[in-house]
Each structure stands twice: as structure tokens, then as C-alpha cells.
Amino acid sequence: MSWSDKGQRVRVLLLKTDWYLCFGLVFLACVLIGLSAAAFKLNAVLNDADALPIEAVAINGERNYTADQEIQVALQDLMQRSFFSADVNQVQQALEALPWVYQASVRREWPAKLKVYLIEQVPVAHWNGDAWLNTYGDVFDAPAKEGIPNLPSLTGPEAQGKSVLTTYQQLGELLTINGFSLKSLSLSARHAWHAELNNGIRLELGREDSMTRIQRFIHVYPKLAAQDKKVGVVDLRYDTGLAVDWDDAQTESR
């Protein structure tokens, strides 16, 4: 094939080529490359803590036992991230890991702030010595703080915190309206109830009918108080009677 024939063939191919399609494909490729570069750059900026830092954390909610410094320490590492790359779920988990925080909610606020709402634990009783029970009967561990009111002492098997608190509230209400105050309540491993009043009297309630037995104590107490002896322990584990252990003597009466 001569060079003139080859040139003629090339001219024919060029005439048949759809140049609009070719230029369109080249333009599309340039647009895709530009968008990819822009997305890469945007991602780098959004994750750059120096370019878009978290400038402030607004803490709302009533706090009695959680100090600002504790919150700062808990969020110290997470605050090194950018506004967009900070994981609000991780921030929430870090706050809820604080001993006196019951619940935390976190949201972003443009342009550079995190808004946090905290709900603290509300202790209603000491539990098994070192722990606490909150208003829902949940057990939590936290250091003692100034300002915590004088709380009752409840003890029992680890999984029975809610049950013990419920029984304490029921017995305590009945005692309070009759002029007594329940200081502590204990549930033994054999599910027997033991109570102590603020006046030092200890009540053995057994495993059944604790409300009925408390009512029996309330009914008979005026007779016990009339005695010239100090009541120590009142054993109410009888169907119809009770036994009294006096502080100054080992006299038992039915």
C-alpha cells in the first residue's frame, strides 16, 4: 500500500470520527478527575483539626458532683479531632463513663461547637457498703462527694438492688407515717429481711409478709416503749406474736 493510499484511509477515518463524542468523553474525564481531587481535598480539610477545630463545648444540665475538670480530662483526646471528624458517640460514651454521670447527649452546633446535656446520678441509698443505688434502683460505683444527703444503707445480693430499694420504700413509708424512720434494710442470701430504725431498734422480718409484720410492730410498740427497758431487737418471724431482746437484759417476751 502506497503512502498516498494510507493517507487517504486516514482522511476517511478522520471524516467518520464523531468528534463531539470524543470531546465529550475527554471533558467528562476531566470533570471526574477534578471532582475526585476536590473530594480528596475537602476530606483532608474536614479532618484537619487545625483547619476546623472544635472551639468550644457547651455543658448543660444540673450538675452537683461532676466537675468541669473531670469533663475536660475525659474529652482531652477526642477534642484533638476536627469539628466534623469528632465522633459524637465516642464523646457520649466518654462522658457516660464518668462515675457520677447517668446519661449524656451530644450534638454538633455549627460552626465549631459541641453541645452536651448531662443527667447526673441521683443517689438514694448506699448499697453493700461502697456502691450506690440511684432512683431507678440501678447500682453504680462513684466516689463520695460533699453535699450528698444522709442516705439509708441497703444490702443484699448483687442482683437484688432494685428489689431491696422497692421494699425499703414500701416499709419506710408505712413506718414514717407512724412516727418511725427506717435507717437500713438488709436482704440475706436466704432472702430474709433485717431492718434497723433510726432509734436503734433492729427488726427481724423473715422471708414473708414483711408489711404485715411491720404493722404488727407498730401496733405493739407503745406497750414496749412503756417498759422500763430499752428495746434492742424485735423478732417478728412468728405468725401471731413477736419476741423482744432488751438491750440491758436477755429477757424474751411473747
mmCIF file of C-alpha atoms in Angstrom, residues 14-208:
data_model
loop_
_atom_site.group_PDB
_atom_site.id
_atom_site.type_symbol
_atom_site.label_atom_id
_atom_site.label_comp_id
_atom_site.label_asym_id
_atom_site.label_seq_id
_atom_site.Cartn_x
_atom_site.Cartn_y
_atom_site.Cartn_z
ATOM 1 C CA LEU A 14 -10.997 11.173 10.454
ATOM 2 C CA LEU A 15 -14.097 12.141 8.498
ATOM 3 C CA LYS A 16 -16.037 9.248 10.016
ATOM 4 C CA THR A 17 -14.937 10.027 13.629
ATOM 5 C CA ASP A 18 -17.598 11.530 15.972
ATOM 6 C CA TRP A 19 -15.535 14.384 17.350
ATOM 7 C CA TYR A 20 -18.375 15.628 19.553
ATOM 8 C CA LEU A 21 -18.386 12.273 21.356
ATOM 9 C CA CYS A 22 -14.611 12.282 21.734
ATOM 10 C CA PHE A 23 -14.520 15.810 23.126
ATOM 11 C CA GLY A 24 -17.451 14.915 25.432
ATOM 12 C CA LEU A 25 -15.612 11.896 26.811
ATOM 13 C CA VAL A 26 -12.459 13.932 27.378
ATOM 14 C CA PHE A 27 -14.481 16.644 29.123
ATOM 15 C CA LEU A 28 -16.226 14.059 31.305
ATOM 16 C CA ALA A 29 -12.897 12.531 32.278
ATOM 17 C CA CYS A 30 -11.558 15.970 33.239
ATOM 18 C CA VAL A 31 -14.665 16.680 35.338
ATOM 19 C CA LEU A 32 -14.369 13.332 37.161
ATOM 20 C CA ILE A 33 -10.695 13.921 37.874
ATOM 21 C CA GLY A 34 -11.475 17.424 39.154
ATOM 22 C CA LEU A 35 -14.297 16.176 41.401
ATOM 23 C CA SER A 36 -12.092 13.423 42.820
ATOM 24 C CA ALA A 37 -9.340 15.909 43.589
ATOM 25 C CA ALA A 38 -11.842 18.286 45.190
ATOM 26 C CA ALA A 39 -13.356 15.485 47.292
ATOM 27 C CA PHE A 40 -9.899 14.423 48.443
ATOM 28 C CA LYS A 41 -9.043 17.996 49.368
ATOM 29 C CA LEU A 42 -12.384 18.509 51.160
ATOM 30 C CA ASN A 43 -11.936 15.305 53.137
ATOM 31 C CA ALA A 44 -8.466 16.424 54.182
ATOM 32 C CA VAL A 45 -9.807 19.802 55.317
ATOM 33 C CA LEU A 46 -12.764 18.310 57.210
ATOM 34 C CA ASN A 47 -10.448 16.006 59.099
ATOM 35 C CA ASP A 48 -7.816 18.640 59.797
ATOM 36 C CA ALA A 49 -8.144 19.662 63.444
ATOM 37 C CA ASP A 50 -6.060 22.787 62.756
ATOM 38 C CA ALA A 51 -8.302 23.911 59.895
ATOM 39 C CA LEU A 52 -11.665 23.163 61.585
ATOM 40 C CA PRO A 53 -11.001 22.732 65.302
ATOM 41 C CA ILE A 54 -13.643 22.233 67.981
ATOM 42 C CA GLU A 55 -13.529 25.619 69.640
ATOM 43 C CA ALA A 56 -15.992 25.109 72.482
ATOM 44 C CA VAL A 57 -18.023 22.521 74.379
ATOM 45 C CA ALA A 58 -21.212 23.811 75.980
ATOM 46 C CA ILE A 59 -22.279 21.735 79.001
ATOM 47 C CA ASN A 60 -25.913 21.944 80.078
ATOM 48 C CA GLY A 61 -27.830 20.106 82.770
ATOM 49 C CA GLU A 62 -27.790 20.318 86.543
ATOM 50 C CA ARG A 63 -24.502 19.115 87.997
ATOM 51 C CA ASN A 64 -23.773 18.589 91.673
ATOM 52 C CA TYR A 65 -20.999 16.007 91.641
ATOM 53 C CA THR A 66 -19.238 16.268 88.228
ATOM 54 C CA ALA A 67 -16.592 18.991 87.965
ATOM 55 C CA ASP A 68 -15.521 20.799 84.771
ATOM 56 C CA GLN A 69 -12.023 19.391 85.163
ATOM 57 C CA GLU A 70 -13.329 15.814 85.085
ATOM 58 C CA ILE A 71 -15.124 16.557 81.821
ATOM 59 C CA GLN A 72 -12.017 18.163 80.312
ATOM 60 C CA VAL A 73 -9.888 15.143 81.160
ATOM 61 C CA ALA A 74 -12.494 12.740 79.765
ATOM 62 C CA LEU A 75 -12.644 14.628 76.437
ATOM 63 C CA GLN A 76 -8.986 15.576 76.165
ATOM 64 C CA ASP A 77 -8.057 13.139 73.374
ATOM 65 C CA LEU A 78 -11.335 13.446 71.492
ATOM 66 C CA MET A 79 -11.001 17.225 71.347
ATOM 67 C CA GLN A 80 -7.850 16.887 69.214
ATOM 68 C CA ARG A 81 -10.031 15.986 66.237
ATOM 69 C CA SER A 82 -11.734 18.334 63.822
ATOM 70 C CA PHE A 83 -15.322 19.505 64.168
ATOM 71 C CA PHE A 84 -16.529 17.049 61.513
ATOM 72 C CA SER A 85 -14.341 14.060 62.333
ATOM 73 C CA ALA A 86 -15.182 14.057 66.059
ATOM 74 C CA ASP A 87 -17.418 11.067 66.778
ATOM 75 C CA VAL A 88 -20.315 12.286 68.937
ATOM 76 C CA ASN A 89 -20.995 8.698 70.025
ATOM 77 C CA GLN A 90 -17.472 8.424 71.403
ATOM 78 C CA VAL A 91 -17.893 11.761 73.172
ATOM 79 C CA GLN A 92 -21.132 10.490 74.698
ATOM 80 C CA GLN A 93 -19.504 7.237 75.836
ATOM 81 C CA ALA A 94 -16.564 9.121 77.375
ATOM 82 C CA LEU A 95 -18.928 11.326 79.365
ATOM 83 C CA GLU A 96 -21.155 8.465 80.486
ATOM 84 C CA ALA A 97 -18.034 6.669 81.752
ATOM 85 C CA LEU A 98 -17.655 9.400 84.386
ATOM 86 C CA PRO A 99 -18.767 7.950 87.724
ATOM 87 C CA TRP A 100 -21.477 10.485 88.555
ATOM 88 C CA VAL A 101 -22.921 10.822 85.027
ATOM 89 C CA TYR A 102 -26.089 8.826 84.391
ATOM 90 C CA GLN A 103 -26.758 9.905 80.804
ATOM 91 C CA ALA A 104 -25.241 12.259 78.224
ATOM 92 C CA SER A 105 -26.462 13.546 74.870
ATOM 93 C CA VAL A 106 -24.127 15.257 72.385
ATOM 94 C CA ARG A 107 -24.744 17.165 69.154
ATOM 95 C CA ARG A 108 -22.755 19.424 66.850
ATOM 96 C CA GLU A 109 -23.557 23.122 66.534
ATOM 97 C CA TRP A 110 -22.111 24.976 63.548
ATOM 98 C CA PRO A 111 -19.523 26.262 63.134
ATOM 99 C CA ALA A 112 -17.266 24.826 65.847
ATOM 100 C CA LYS A 113 -19.153 23.850 68.994
ATOM 101 C CA LEU A 114 -20.335 20.666 70.658
ATOM 102 C CA LYS A 115 -23.439 20.938 72.830
ATOM 103 C CA VAL A 116 -23.686 18.458 75.685
ATOM 104 C CA TYR A 117 -26.561 17.786 78.029
ATOM 105 C CA LEU A 118 -25.730 15.802 81.158
ATOM 106 C CA ILE A 119 -28.018 13.988 83.579
ATOM 107 C CA GLU A 120 -26.285 13.031 86.806
ATOM 108 C CA GLN A 121 -26.888 10.052 89.010
ATOM 109 C CA VAL A 122 -29.278 10.775 91.884
ATOM 110 C CA PRO A 123 -28.207 8.604 94.820
ATOM 111 C CA VAL A 124 -30.987 7.404 97.103
ATOM 112 C CA ALA A 125 -29.137 4.799 99.175
ATOM 113 C CA HIS A 126 -25.780 3.248 99.977
ATOM 114 C CA TRP A 127 -25.546 -0.232 98.510
ATOM 115 C CA ASN A 128 -23.416 -3.007 100.011
ATOM 116 C CA GLY A 129 -21.098 -0.532 101.653
ATOM 117 C CA ASP A 130 -19.157 1.099 98.817
ATOM 118 C CA ALA A 131 -21.673 1.373 95.959
ATOM 119 C CA TRP A 132 -24.839 3.429 95.474
ATOM 120 C CA LEU A 133 -28.388 2.943 94.253
ATOM 121 C CA ASN A 134 -29.984 5.591 92.053
ATOM 122 C CA THR A 135 -33.662 6.473 91.827
ATOM 123 C CA TYR A 136 -34.236 3.626 89.346
ATOM 124 C CA GLY A 137 -32.679 1.016 91.610
ATOM 125 C CA ASP A 138 -29.565 0.764 89.418
ATOM 126 C CA VAL A 139 -26.261 0.084 91.150
ATOM 127 C CA PHE A 140 -23.350 2.415 90.362
ATOM 128 C CA ASP A 141 -19.866 2.985 91.729
ATOM 129 C CA ALA A 142 -18.715 6.524 92.422
ATOM 130 C CA PRO A 143 -16.571 8.321 94.994
ATOM 131 C CA ALA A 144 -18.276 10.110 97.866
ATOM 132 C CA LYS A 145 -18.875 13.826 97.292
ATOM 133 C CA GLU A 146 -19.679 16.773 99.501
ATOM 134 C CA GLY A 147 -23.336 17.661 99.532
ATOM 135 C CA ILE A 148 -24.699 14.122 99.401
ATOM 136 C CA PRO A 149 -27.500 13.900 101.975
ATOM 137 C CA ASN A 150 -27.612 11.331 104.740
ATOM 138 C CA LEU A 151 -28.839 8.196 102.955
ATOM 139 C CA PRO A 152 -30.073 4.820 104.183
ATOM 140 C CA SER A 153 -27.842 1.766 103.999
ATOM 141 C CA LEU A 154 -29.185 -1.133 101.940
ATOM 142 C CA THR A 155 -27.501 -4.504 101.493
ATOM 143 C CA GLY A 156 -28.326 -7.687 99.650
ATOM 144 C CA PRO A 157 -27.305 -9.994 96.788
ATOM 145 C CA GLU A 158 -25.743 -8.018 93.930
ATOM 146 C CA ALA A 159 -28.638 -8.569 91.520
ATOM 147 C CA GLN A 160 -31.304 -7.551 94.057
ATOM 148 C CA GLY A 161 -30.661 -3.821 94.314
ATOM 149 C CA LYS A 162 -33.956 -2.780 92.712
ATOM 150 C CA SER A 163 -35.958 -5.245 94.801
ATOM 151 C CA VAL A 164 -34.340 -4.121 98.063
ATOM 152 C CA LEU A 165 -34.936 -0.454 97.205
ATOM 153 C CA THR A 166 -38.604 -1.107 96.411
ATOM 154 C CA THR A 167 -39.117 -2.941 99.693
ATOM 155 C CA TYR A 168 -37.283 -0.190 101.586
ATOM 156 C CA GLN A 169 -39.596 2.442 100.086
ATOM 157 C CA GLN A 170 -42.715 0.453 100.950
ATOM 158 C CA LEU A 171 -41.677 -0.317 104.533
ATOM 159 C CA GLY A 172 -40.241 3.159 105.021
ATOM 160 C CA GLU A 173 -43.480 4.845 104.002
ATOM 161 C CA LEU A 174 -45.500 2.723 106.436
ATOM 162 C CA LEU A 175 -43.037 3.424 109.256
ATOM 163 C CA THR A 176 -42.772 7.150 108.525
ATOM 164 C CA ILE A 177 -46.497 7.810 108.737
ATOM 165 C CA ASN A 178 -46.423 6.128 112.143
ATOM 166 C CA GLY A 179 -43.561 8.210 113.508
ATOM 167 C CA PHE A 180 -40.605 5.916 112.777
ATOM 168 C CA SER A 181 -37.661 6.234 110.410
ATOM 169 C CA LEU A 182 -36.024 3.319 108.603
ATOM 170 C CA LYS A 183 -32.234 3.614 108.754
ATOM 171 C CA SER A 184 -31.154 0.429 106.985
ATOM 172 C CA LEU A 185 -32.560 -2.665 105.337
ATOM 173 C CA SER A 186 -30.802 -5.908 104.517
ATOM 174 C CA LEU A 187 -31.762 -8.949 102.451
ATOM 175 C CA SER A 188 -29.784 -12.067 103.328
ATOM 176 C CA ALA A 189 -28.657 -14.755 100.915
ATOM 177 C CA ARG A 190 -31.605 -16.821 102.171
ATOM 178 C CA HIS A 191 -33.970 -13.921 101.322
ATOM 179 C CA ALA A 192 -34.713 -12.949 104.910
ATOM 180 C CA TRP A 193 -35.259 -9.256 105.696
ATOM 181 C CA HIS A 194 -33.484 -7.403 108.514
ATOM 182 C CA ALA A 195 -34.259 -3.760 109.303
ATOM 183 C CA GLU A 196 -32.886 -1.119 111.653
ATOM 184 C CA LEU A 197 -34.692 2.029 112.737
ATOM 185 C CA ASN A 198 -33.084 5.371 113.462
ATOM 186 C CA ASN A 199 -33.763 4.868 117.182
ATOM 187 C CA GLY A 200 -31.511 1.792 117.111
ATOM 188 C CA ILE A 201 -34.210 -0.886 117.228
ATOM 189 C CA ARG A 202 -33.490 -3.845 114.939
ATOM 190 C CA LEU A 203 -36.342 -5.782 113.354
ATOM 191 C CA GLU A 204 -36.148 -9.393 112.195
ATOM 192 C CA LEU A 205 -38.790 -9.712 109.480
ATOM 193 C CA GLY A 206 -38.058 -13.119 107.963
ATOM 194 C CA ARG A 207 -38.872 -14.027 104.376
ATOM 195 C CA GLU A 208 -42.627 -13.447 104.165
#
